[in-house]
Coordinates of C-alpha atoms in Angstrom, one line a residue:
M21 CA 30.1 66.5 -47.4
Q22 CA 30.1 69.2 -50.1
T23 CA 29.6 68.8 -53.8
V24 CA 31.6 71.4 -55.6
E25 CA 32.4 72.5 -59.2
F26 CA 36.0 73.4 -59.7
S27 CA 38.0 74.9 -62.5
Y28 CA 41.6 75.9 -63.1
S29 CA 42.9 77.8 -66.1
M30 CA 46.4 79.0 -67.0
Q31 CA 47.5 80.8 -70.1
I32 CA 51.1 81.8 -71.0
T33 CA 51.8 84.1 -73.8
F34 CA 55.4 84.2 -75.2
S35 CA 56.8 87.2 -77.1
A36 CA 58.7 84.9 -79.5
P37 CA 58.0 81.3 -80.7
V38 CA 58.8 78.4 -78.3
V39 CA 60.2 75.1 -79.6
R40 CA 61.0 71.8 -77.9
H41 CA 58.8 72.6 -75.0
C42 CA 58.9 69.9 -72.3
F43 CA 56.5 70.4 -69.4
S44 CA 55.0 68.7 -66.3
L45 CA 51.7 69.8 -64.8
R46 CA 50.3 69.1 -61.3
C47 CA 46.8 70.5 -62.1
L48 CA 44.7 67.3 -61.7
P49 CA 43.1 66.9 -58.2
F50 CA 43.5 63.8 -56.1
N51 CA 40.8 61.2 -56.5
N52 CA 40.6 59.3 -53.2
E53 CA 38.4 58.2 -50.3
Y54 CA 37.6 61.8 -49.2
Q55 CA 37.8 63.7 -52.5
R56 CA 35.8 61.9 -55.1
I57 CA 36.1 63.3 -58.6
R58 CA 32.8 62.7 -60.4
E59 CA 33.4 64.6 -63.6
L60 CA 36.7 65.9 -65.1
F61 CA 37.4 67.8 -68.3
L62 CA 41.0 68.6 -69.3
E63 CA 42.3 70.7 -72.2
V64 CA 46.0 71.4 -72.8
S65 CA 46.9 73.4 -75.9
P66 CA 49.1 72.8 -77.8
H67 CA 50.0 69.2 -76.8
N68 CA 51.5 66.1 -78.4
V69 CA 51.0 63.0 -76.4
L70 CA 49.9 63.7 -72.8
T71 CA 51.0 61.1 -70.3
E72 CA 49.8 60.8 -66.7
T73 CA 52.1 59.5 -64.0
A74 CA 52.5 60.0 -60.2
D75 CA 55.5 61.3 -58.3
G76 CA 56.9 60.0 -55.0
F77 CA 54.2 61.9 -53.0
G78 CA 51.3 60.4 -55.0
N79 CA 50.6 63.7 -56.9
R80 CA 49.1 63.3 -60.4
I81 CA 51.5 64.6 -63.1
L82 CA 50.9 65.3 -66.7
T83 CA 53.9 65.3 -69.0
D84 CA 54.5 66.0 -72.6
R85 CA 56.9 67.3 -75.2
I86 CA 55.7 69.8 -77.8
T87 CA 57.8 70.0 -80.9
E88 CA 55.8 72.5 -83.0
A89 CA 56.6 76.2 -82.6
H90 CA 54.0 78.1 -80.5
T91 CA 53.5 81.5 -78.8
E92 CA 50.7 80.5 -76.5
F93 CA 50.4 77.7 -74.0
S94 CA 47.1 77.1 -72.1
V95 CA 45.7 74.6 -69.6
Y96 CA 42.0 74.2 -68.5
V97 CA 40.6 71.8 -66.0
N98 CA 37.0 71.6 -64.9
G99 CA 35.0 69.1 -63.0
I100 CA 32.7 68.1 -60.2
A101 CA 34.0 66.7 -56.8
E102 CA 32.4 65.4 -53.6
I103 CA 34.6 66.3 -50.7
D104 CA 34.2 64.8 -47.2
I105 CA 37.3 65.2 -45.0
A106 CA 35.6 63.1 -42.3
K107 CA 36.3 60.1 -44.6
K108 CA 40.1 60.5 -44.3
V109 CA 41.7 57.3 -43.3
P110 CA 44.9 56.7 -41.3
E111 CA 48.1 56.7 -43.2
E112 CA 51.6 55.6 -42.3
L113 CA 53.9 58.6 -41.7
N114 CA 56.6 59.3 -44.2
G115 CA 59.5 60.4 -42.0
I116 CA 60.6 63.2 -44.4
Y117 CA 57.7 65.4 -43.0
K118 CA 59.5 65.5 -39.6
Y119 CA 62.5 67.5 -40.8
P120 CA 63.4 70.9 -42.4
S121 CA 63.3 71.1 -46.2
Q122 CA 64.5 73.6 -48.8
Y123 CA 62.0 76.3 -47.8
T124 CA 61.4 75.5 -44.2
A125 CA 64.8 75.5 -42.4
C126 CA 64.8 77.5 -39.2
G127 CA 67.1 80.5 -38.8
E128 CA 67.2 83.0 -36.0
K129 CA 63.7 84.3 -36.5
L130 CA 61.9 81.0 -36.8
T131 CA 63.9 79.5 -33.9
A132 CA 62.8 82.4 -31.7
L133 CA 59.2 82.0 -32.7
T134 CA 59.5 78.2 -31.9
E135 CA 60.7 79.0 -28.4
V136 CA 57.8 81.3 -27.9
C137 CA 55.4 78.6 -28.9
R138 CA 57.0 75.7 -27.1
P139 CA 55.7 76.4 -23.5
L140 CA 52.3 77.3 -25.0
C141 CA 52.1 73.9 -26.7
E142 CA 53.2 71.7 -23.9
N143 CA 51.0 68.6 -23.5
Q144 CA 48.9 69.6 -26.5
T145 CA 47.8 67.4 -29.3
P146 CA 49.4 68.0 -32.7
T147 CA 46.2 69.8 -33.9
E148 CA 46.1 72.0 -30.8
T149 CA 49.8 72.8 -31.3
A150 CA 49.3 73.8 -34.9
K151 CA 46.4 76.1 -33.9
M152 CA 48.7 77.8 -31.4
V153 CA 51.4 78.3 -33.9
M154 CA 48.9 79.8 -36.3
Q155 CA 47.8 82.2 -33.7
E156 CA 51.4 83.3 -33.0
L157 CA 52.0 83.7 -36.7
R158 CA 49.0 85.9 -37.1
K159 CA 50.5 88.4 -34.5
R160 CA 53.7 88.7 -36.5
F161 CA 52.9 88.3 -40.2
T162 CA 50.6 90.2 -42.6
Y163 CA 49.2 89.1 -45.9
Q164 CA 50.6 91.4 -48.7
S165 CA 50.8 90.4 -52.3
G166 CA 54.1 91.1 -54.1
A167 CA 56.2 91.4 -50.9
T168 CA 57.8 88.0 -51.5
N169 CA 58.4 85.6 -54.5
I170 CA 58.4 81.9 -55.1
N171 CA 62.0 81.7 -54.0
T172 CA 61.4 83.3 -50.6
T173 CA 62.1 80.9 -47.7
A174 CA 60.1 80.8 -44.4
E175 CA 63.0 82.4 -42.5
E176 CA 63.2 85.3 -45.0
A177 CA 59.4 85.8 -45.0
L178 CA 59.2 86.0 -41.2
A179 CA 62.0 88.6 -41.2
L180 CA 60.0 90.7 -43.7
G181 CA 56.8 90.3 -41.7
K182 CA 54.6 90.2 -44.8
G183 CA 53.9 87.8 -47.7
V184 CA 51.4 85.4 -49.2
C185 CA 49.9 82.0 -48.6
Q186 CA 53.1 80.2 -49.7
D187 CA 54.9 82.1 -46.9
F188 CA 52.3 81.4 -44.3
A189 CA 52.4 77.7 -45.1
H190 CA 56.2 77.5 -45.0
M191 CA 56.4 79.3 -41.7
Q192 CA 53.6 77.1 -40.2
I193 CA 55.4 74.0 -41.4
A194 CA 58.8 75.1 -40.1
V195 CA 57.6 75.8 -36.6
C196 CA 55.4 72.7 -36.4
R197 CA 58.3 70.5 -37.4
A198 CA 60.6 72.2 -34.9
L199 CA 58.0 71.3 -32.3
S200 CA 58.0 67.7 -33.4
V201 CA 54.7 67.9 -35.3
P202 CA 55.1 66.4 -38.8
A203 CA 53.7 68.8 -41.4
R204 CA 53.4 69.0 -45.2
Y205 CA 52.7 71.6 -47.8
V206 CA 49.4 71.5 -49.8
V207 CA 48.5 73.2 -53.0
G208 CA 44.9 73.4 -54.2
M209 CA 41.8 75.6 -54.5
Q210 CA 39.4 77.1 -51.9
E211 CA 35.8 78.3 -52.3
G212 CA 35.6 81.4 -54.4
T213 CA 37.4 82.7 -57.5
G214 CA 41.0 83.8 -57.5
E215 CA 44.3 82.0 -57.8
T216 CA 45.4 78.7 -56.4
H217 CA 46.0 78.5 -52.7
A218 CA 48.5 76.9 -50.3
W219 CA 47.9 75.5 -46.9
V220 CA 49.3 72.9 -44.4
E221 CA 48.4 69.5 -43.2
I222 CA 49.7 68.2 -39.9
Y223 CA 49.9 64.6 -38.8
D224 CA 47.7 63.8 -35.9
N225 CA 47.0 60.2 -34.7
G226 CA 47.5 58.8 -38.3
I227 CA 45.3 61.4 -40.0
W228 CA 46.5 64.4 -42.1
V229 CA 44.6 67.4 -40.6
G230 CA 44.3 70.5 -42.8
I231 CA 45.0 74.0 -41.4
D232 CA 45.0 77.3 -43.3
P233 CA 47.2 79.8 -41.6
T234 CA 46.6 82.5 -44.2
N235 CA 42.9 82.6 -43.4
H236 CA 43.4 81.5 -39.8
K237 CA 41.0 78.5 -39.9
M238 CA 40.9 74.8 -40.2
V239 CA 40.4 73.3 -43.7
N240 CA 36.9 72.1 -44.5
D241 CA 35.0 70.4 -47.3
R242 CA 35.3 73.5 -49.5
Y243 CA 39.0 73.0 -50.2
L244 CA 40.1 70.9 -53.2
T245 CA 43.6 69.4 -53.1
L246 CA 45.8 69.2 -56.1
S247 CA 49.2 68.2 -54.6
H248 CA 51.2 67.9 -51.4
G249 CA 54.9 67.5 -50.5
R250 CA 57.6 68.8 -48.2
D251 CA 57.2 72.4 -49.4
F252 CA 56.6 74.5 -52.6
A253 CA 59.4 72.8 -54.4
D254 CA 57.5 69.5 -54.5
C255 CA 54.2 71.0 -55.6
G256 CA 54.7 73.5 -58.5
I257 CA 51.7 73.3 -60.8
N258 CA 53.6 74.1 -64.0
R259 CA 57.2 73.2 -64.7
G260 CA 58.8 73.4 -68.1
L261 CA 61.9 73.7 -70.2
F262 CA 61.9 75.2 -73.7
V263 CA 64.0 76.9 -76.4
G264 CA 63.1 80.5 -77.4
G265 CA 60.1 82.3 -76.0
G266 CA 61.5 85.8 -75.3
T267 CA 59.5 87.3 -72.5
Q268 CA 56.3 85.7 -71.2
T269 CA 53.1 86.7 -69.5
Q270 CA 51.1 84.3 -67.4
T271 CA 47.5 84.5 -66.1
V272 CA 45.9 82.0 -63.7
E273 CA 42.4 81.7 -62.4
A274 CA 41.1 79.1 -60.0
S275 CA 37.5 78.6 -58.8
V276 CA 35.6 76.4 -56.4
K277 CA 31.8 76.7 -56.3
V278 CA 29.5 74.8 -53.9
L279 CA 26.6 73.2 -55.7

């Protein structure tokens, strides 16, 4: 078990006033049997009446509608969590994690990679299969910021041969599902300071097991989970609609520190 202090901050600056700003935020961490939130501080500015709900995946969502004109929008979350992935309990599998999704459909490149992995994964457990897929991805894909964007699919990323954590996660999910291993996309924070991170969980004997293909390792007690779903489309931290705004500049910083 690890006790960690976590923080997430986001600031958006608009070049012109924004009005009628409706937003949803997935910036609050899960509070469950293996990730206990002991302290939590939240500040959203400006806001009207923040409402917390949950989506179909169980992710915590904050929603609001700001009517006053503003040129800045900021979110700050800080807290203390106790993380112990050994306390994960078996869950019933949702069948949607077996099949391709918006970002994880296999084309020619992913299908070819799947066929390379298939004989290597024969008679292996789901976790062993996921590790083998991760190894094969490492041979073919390089981390490079700016090479892709939030709309890049797993097939497009593999064709490029370079990208970021979102791409690693989507490709890992695509191949695992093609090999009959249910997999889901996870957004959260890892130890250190930087931006938010994306990794994968695969379903093994009733337990969701975390694997981080970007860093080529298994997820441990120094990862804090914010949301999960089929792919990035289900896990966006900030979604909004507004009138006005002109151009906008966004800065994000995420931090996890072991206490």
